[in-house]
Amino acid sequence: MRMPLLWRNRARQTVASIACVGMLAFVLPATATANNVVGENEIEAVATAVNPTYPMGRPQGYVSVLPSSRWIVEDDRLSMSAEMPGRLPGSVTLSGPEGERTIGRQGLGPELVTWMGKTSDGYGLALAAGLEPVGYTLIPAPDRSDSLLHCMDDTINEGERRECVIHQTTLTFDEPQINPVIVFGQSGGPILSQSGGQGCVVGWSDLIFESINGKVPASGQVTVLDAQTGPPITVAGGPKADIVFDGLRMSWRTLPDRPEDPNLCSDSAGQYNGQVVFAVDGLVSEINFGVPHMGEITQTITNPGVRTMRNYGVTAFGFGLPGADLSVVKRAPSQVRAGAELLWNVTVANSSTSSDSHGVVVRDAVPAEVTDVRLIDAPEGCVLIGHDVSCTLVADGYTLSDTDDPTYVRLDGPDDVSAVPAALKAGESFSFQISGRVPVSATGVITNTATVAGADADPQTNNNTSTTRTTILAPAWSINKAVTVNGQEPVDGRVAPGDILTYTVTASAGTVAVNGVTITDDLSEVLQSASFVPGSAGLRIGNGSVQTVSDPVDAILTTQPFSLARSQQATLTYQVTVNDDAWLKTLINTVTGDASEGLPNCVTCSTISETGARVLIQKNGVDASGGVVPVTGASFRILADDQGRPGNPVNNHTVVPVADQTGRYEVPLGLMPGNYWIEETRAPAGHELLARPAPFQITDTGELVLLNLADNPSLVVQDGVLTIFDVVAVTLPYTGATASLWGPAGAVVLALSLVLTLAYRLRQRRRRSLR
């Protein structure tokens, strides 16, 4: 690009503004005197930009320091830093060579130029924070003792290049950056030597990539992405240049043409400008540059022995980083009924038109009250853990980790010299669905938010989250379940072996019609202790006739789908018979329902029926011959245990005779595990009542165990039966008193001994069996 070189033959003038639209913006400050003579054989040169149209630079989609960013000069006055662009964390620092410097600021319209250096001696470390590319920094020039004034001495021939001095510059990122681009700018031009001779001297700077992340760049790690050289406008004698890059060093070639034009170094001469954009592969934390200042005498007009130069090439740096505009859009219905399925659609896109994303993480925490959460049609990298959904897109071998910024994730990779592959290319997107069931008891609003984070700079983050709000409506229908025995609900859920249980399930529609209704009853924990009554299942819808429902399959009873009109009811009934040996069993089953309008509100979904442990009582006595015989005519009742004492009678646990078994009694409903007392309320004719209630226990396994054996010698448990021995009430001779003895009066002592002996043996046998 061409910039006019202004030769001043009047007092020094100040450049008022510099336009920096996509290119270099710089000023070479200097001190001028009359006739522009700074020294004996030096002249003043001032360069200014011409606001060109800039056709090249960083790749599309890349971002750099925003126009509003401010670079801060550090206290050491050797470096400047700025915040990273695109909301990336950390900062970037540009450090120049050591040396004495002064700092000044000069406002240039919307840009800010910060100068560091001895302006009177040509030092200039400057940075222009403008538009694009942003972040240029002018490399310090050598002071007078090392300048081209001495570099271009009479030992150099016309057309010969000379490397005068090399300065070092370091670009440092707080966090490794993905595939950055580096913009290197160059401005120079032919300068006229005066006071003893005339000739054209050109100064410029080459660029060397000395190290990346502390290592010599790998082969092919740095490539030329774009370049612009030569003047953008035609000026007679204007210099042009091409570049040569060998992977480490970039050199300008064919800097000036040498037309036979005596005005080559006059006011009509063109200012040389050039810019090169380098692509750097990998995760980059630091780049060290060498900047050799070069010089060449392009033409000697008079007195070739005097070759002095005040002006020389001015260099500048910029950088750019991938900027992927990630966005997430989440959709859900505005309303859903309690008990129904709620479906969320999530779409994640790289909205950039030209910049790929190198790492994407999407997160969605499904509200805890939602059940049966599922991930549907999700791409590889999406997982569901509990209620948390996450999708990670990253190239093989690379990993992503969270940072303090919810929209940014750190990328780590297997090496730092290879170009990081794309994870989500520009313009691409992917979608997935999340489904869950709204509890039938839920009310209010269900709020859910999805968030996307990326490994690249994101130029806008107001589209990185998306929230849905769904209002919950009352369930469309409900179900209720009950169980009866002989038309009555069992008290405390207690049933007995042999009972026929009738289950009734009622489905009721609310204010809307309900379609596709199915009722399912899991009888697996019922049919372990009961038998289904074949053909007993039937469904009545409204006032219609009863429809036959198939018997359970694998203990699952299911109706065919049916519909309910608004406010209509349907009733499902079926029966089971409790098995005769189903003692101390629990029969539990749960009904579920489903419909197009969602799950029902269950008023009562489960029923629990229990049988107790079997309790048998045997009443025995001794006949006249001393034999043990069953005795009928007794009555008993079961008392609760009240802290080790007899309590109140246990409700609904009467003791009744067993048909066709003399002296045998039972508790039809059985007893649940616990401590009880047995009390004899009526003795057989001619016999005495038990002296006192006797304690016993039903263990958790249903075993009957007598307690306080010493106080109840006439009770024993044999083969699981509580056996009570009784004696006949007789009148003692000569006194008229009665005694609980049996047989003739002469056999009282013997009979009593037999009873006690028999009871003792039975008890001992019982103890041995327990061992």
PDB file of C-alpha atoms in Angstrom, residues 583-672:
ATOM      1  CA  TRP A 583     -49.796 -67.535  56.772  1.00  0.00           C
ATOM      2  CA  LEU A 584     -47.830 -64.444  57.717  1.00  0.00           C
ATOM      3  CA  LYS A 585     -47.830 -63.184  54.118  1.00  0.00           C
ATOM      4  CA  THR A 586     -48.186 -59.721  52.574  1.00  0.00           C
ATOM      5  CA  LEU A 587     -50.192 -59.300  49.398  1.00  0.00           C
ATOM      6  CA  ILE A 588     -49.334 -55.957  47.776  1.00  0.00           C
ATOM      7  CA  ASN A 589     -50.047 -54.746  44.270  1.00  0.00           C
ATOM      8  CA  THR A 590     -49.869 -51.403  42.507  1.00  0.00           C
ATOM      9  CA  VAL A 591     -51.956 -50.197  39.622  1.00  0.00           C
ATOM     10  CA  THR A 592     -50.588 -47.837  36.991  1.00  0.00           C
ATOM     11  CA  GLY A 593     -52.251 -46.088  34.114  1.00  0.00           C
ATOM     12  CA  ASP A 594     -51.243 -44.326  30.967  1.00  0.00           C
ATOM     13  CA  ALA A 595     -53.023 -42.306  28.329  1.00  0.00           C
ATOM     14  CA  SER A 596     -52.376 -39.873  25.533  1.00  0.00           C
ATOM     15  CA  GLU A 597     -53.007 -37.077  28.028  1.00  0.00           C
ATOM     16  CA  GLY A 598     -50.413 -38.391  30.479  1.00  0.00           C
ATOM     17  CA  LEU A 599     -50.313 -40.304  33.720  1.00  0.00           C
ATOM     18  CA  PRO A 600     -53.273 -40.249  36.094  1.00  0.00           C
ATOM     19  CA  ASN A 601     -53.449 -38.750  39.519  1.00  0.00           C
ATOM     20  CA  CYS A 602     -53.495 -41.789  41.793  1.00  0.00           C
ATOM     21  CA  VAL A 603     -55.811 -41.305  44.737  1.00  0.00           C
ATOM     22  CA  THR A 604     -54.857 -44.790  45.932  1.00  0.00           C
ATOM     23  CA  CYS A 605     -52.557 -46.729  43.653  1.00  0.00           C
ATOM     24  CA  SER A 606     -51.632 -49.648  45.917  1.00  0.00           C
ATOM     25  CA  THR A 607     -53.428 -52.029  48.257  1.00  0.00           C
ATOM     26  CA  ILE A 608     -51.788 -54.047  51.015  1.00  0.00           C
ATOM     27  CA  SER A 609     -53.423 -57.133  52.520  1.00  0.00           C
ATOM     28  CA  GLU A 610     -51.760 -59.188  55.242  1.00  0.00           C
ATOM     29  CA  THR A 611     -52.271 -62.554  56.837  1.00  0.00           C
ATOM     30  CA  GLY A 612     -51.035 -63.245  60.345  1.00  0.00           C
ATOM     31  CA  ALA A 613     -49.086 -66.170  61.764  1.00  0.00           C
ATOM     32  CA  ARG A 614     -51.227 -69.225  62.384  1.00  0.00           C
ATOM     33  CA  VAL A 615     -52.208 -69.727  66.034  1.00  0.00           C
ATOM     34  CA  LEU A 616     -53.647 -73.140  67.126  1.00  0.00           C
ATOM     35  CA  ILE A 617     -54.702 -73.937  70.698  1.00  0.00           C
ATOM     36  CA  GLN A 618     -55.272 -77.434  72.074  1.00  0.00           C
ATOM     37  CA  LYS A 619     -57.236 -78.015  75.281  1.00  0.00           C
ATOM     38  CA  ASN A 620     -56.319 -81.375  76.896  1.00  0.00           C
ATOM     39  CA  GLY A 621     -57.197 -83.189  80.070  1.00  0.00           C
ATOM     40  CA  VAL A 622     -56.678 -86.620  81.718  1.00  0.00           C
ATOM     41  CA  ASP A 623     -59.300 -89.295  81.778  1.00  0.00           C
ATOM     42  CA  ALA A 624     -60.056 -91.712  84.671  1.00  0.00           C
ATOM     43  CA  SER A 625     -57.430 -94.100  83.507  1.00  0.00           C
ATOM     44  CA  GLY A 626     -54.771 -91.388  83.429  1.00  0.00           C
ATOM     45  CA  GLY A 627     -54.744 -90.952  79.682  1.00  0.00           C
ATOM     46  CA  VAL A 628     -54.478 -87.552  77.957  1.00  0.00           C
ATOM     47  CA  VAL A 629     -57.701 -86.616  76.166  1.00  0.00           C
ATOM     48  CA  PRO A 630     -58.923 -83.459  74.314  1.00  0.00           C
ATOM     49  CA  VAL A 631     -61.484 -81.427  76.154  1.00  0.00           C
ATOM     50  CA  THR A 632     -64.230 -79.342  74.557  1.00  0.00           C
ATOM     51  CA  GLY A 633     -66.323 -76.500  75.850  1.00  0.00           C
ATOM     52  CA  ALA A 634     -63.604 -73.961  76.627  1.00  0.00           C
ATOM     53  CA  SER A 635     -63.469 -70.333  75.458  1.00  0.00           C
ATOM     54  CA  PHE A 636     -60.384 -68.147  75.057  1.00  0.00           C
ATOM     55  CA  ARG A 637     -59.413 -64.625  74.049  1.00  0.00           C
ATOM     56  CA  ILE A 638     -56.171 -62.966  73.018  1.00  0.00           C
ATOM     57  CA  LEU A 639     -54.976 -59.994  75.036  1.00  0.00           C
ATOM     58  CA  ALA A 640     -52.490 -57.369  73.980  1.00  0.00           C
ATOM     59  CA  ASP A 641     -49.247 -57.000  75.897  1.00  0.00           C
ATOM     60  CA  ASP A 642     -49.111 -53.868  78.033  1.00  0.00           C
ATOM     61  CA  GLN A 643     -45.492 -53.445  79.074  1.00  0.00           C
ATOM     62  CA  GLY A 644     -45.221 -57.014  80.291  1.00  0.00           C
ATOM     63  CA  ARG A 645     -48.744 -57.234  81.668  1.00  0.00           C
ATOM     64  CA  PRO A 646     -52.036 -58.421  80.185  1.00  0.00           C
ATOM     65  CA  GLY A 647     -53.702 -55.645  78.238  1.00  0.00           C
ATOM     66  CA  ASN A 648     -56.965 -55.184  76.387  1.00  0.00           C
ATOM     67  CA  PRO A 649     -58.428 -57.818  74.077  1.00  0.00           C
ATOM     68  CA  VAL A 650     -57.015 -57.677  70.574  1.00  0.00           C
ATOM     69  CA  ASN A 651     -59.802 -56.570  68.248  1.00  0.00           C
ATOM     70  CA  ASN A 652     -60.918 -58.834  65.425  1.00  0.00           C
ATOM     71  CA  HIS A 653     -58.836 -61.710  66.742  1.00  0.00           C
ATOM     72  CA  THR A 654     -61.416 -64.031  68.223  1.00  0.00           C
ATOM     73  CA  VAL A 655     -60.620 -67.632  69.095  1.00  0.00           C
ATOM     74  CA  VAL A 656     -63.006 -70.137  67.553  1.00  0.00           C
ATOM     75  CA  PRO A 657     -63.239 -73.961  67.611  1.00  0.00           C
ATOM     76  CA  VAL A 658     -61.800 -75.830  64.664  1.00  0.00           C
ATOM     77  CA  ALA A 659     -64.493 -77.872  63.003  1.00  0.00           C
ATOM     78  CA  ASP A 660     -64.310 -81.661  63.493  1.00  0.00           C
ATOM     79  CA  GLN A 661     -61.307 -81.394  65.844  1.00  0.00           C
ATOM     80  CA  THR A 662     -62.125 -81.946  69.540  1.00  0.00           C
ATOM     81  CA  GLY A 663     -60.457 -79.496  71.870  1.00  0.00           C
ATOM     82  CA  ARG A 664     -58.777 -77.629  68.971  1.00  0.00           C
ATOM     83  CA  TYR A 665     -59.178 -73.863  68.622  1.00  0.00           C
ATOM     84  CA  GLU A 666     -57.691 -71.239  66.281  1.00  0.00           C
ATOM     85  CA  VAL A 667     -57.352 -67.507  65.604  1.00  0.00           C
ATOM     86  CA  PRO A 668     -58.788 -67.234  62.055  1.00  0.00           C
ATOM     87  CA  LEU A 669     -56.854 -64.086  61.055  1.00  0.00           C
ATOM     88  CA  GLY A 670     -53.712 -65.240  62.819  1.00  0.00           C
ATOM     89  CA  LEU A 671     -51.492 -62.897  64.737  1.00  0.00           C
ATOM     90  CA  MET A 672     -48.813 -60.525  63.580  1.00  0.00           C
TER      91      MET A 672
END
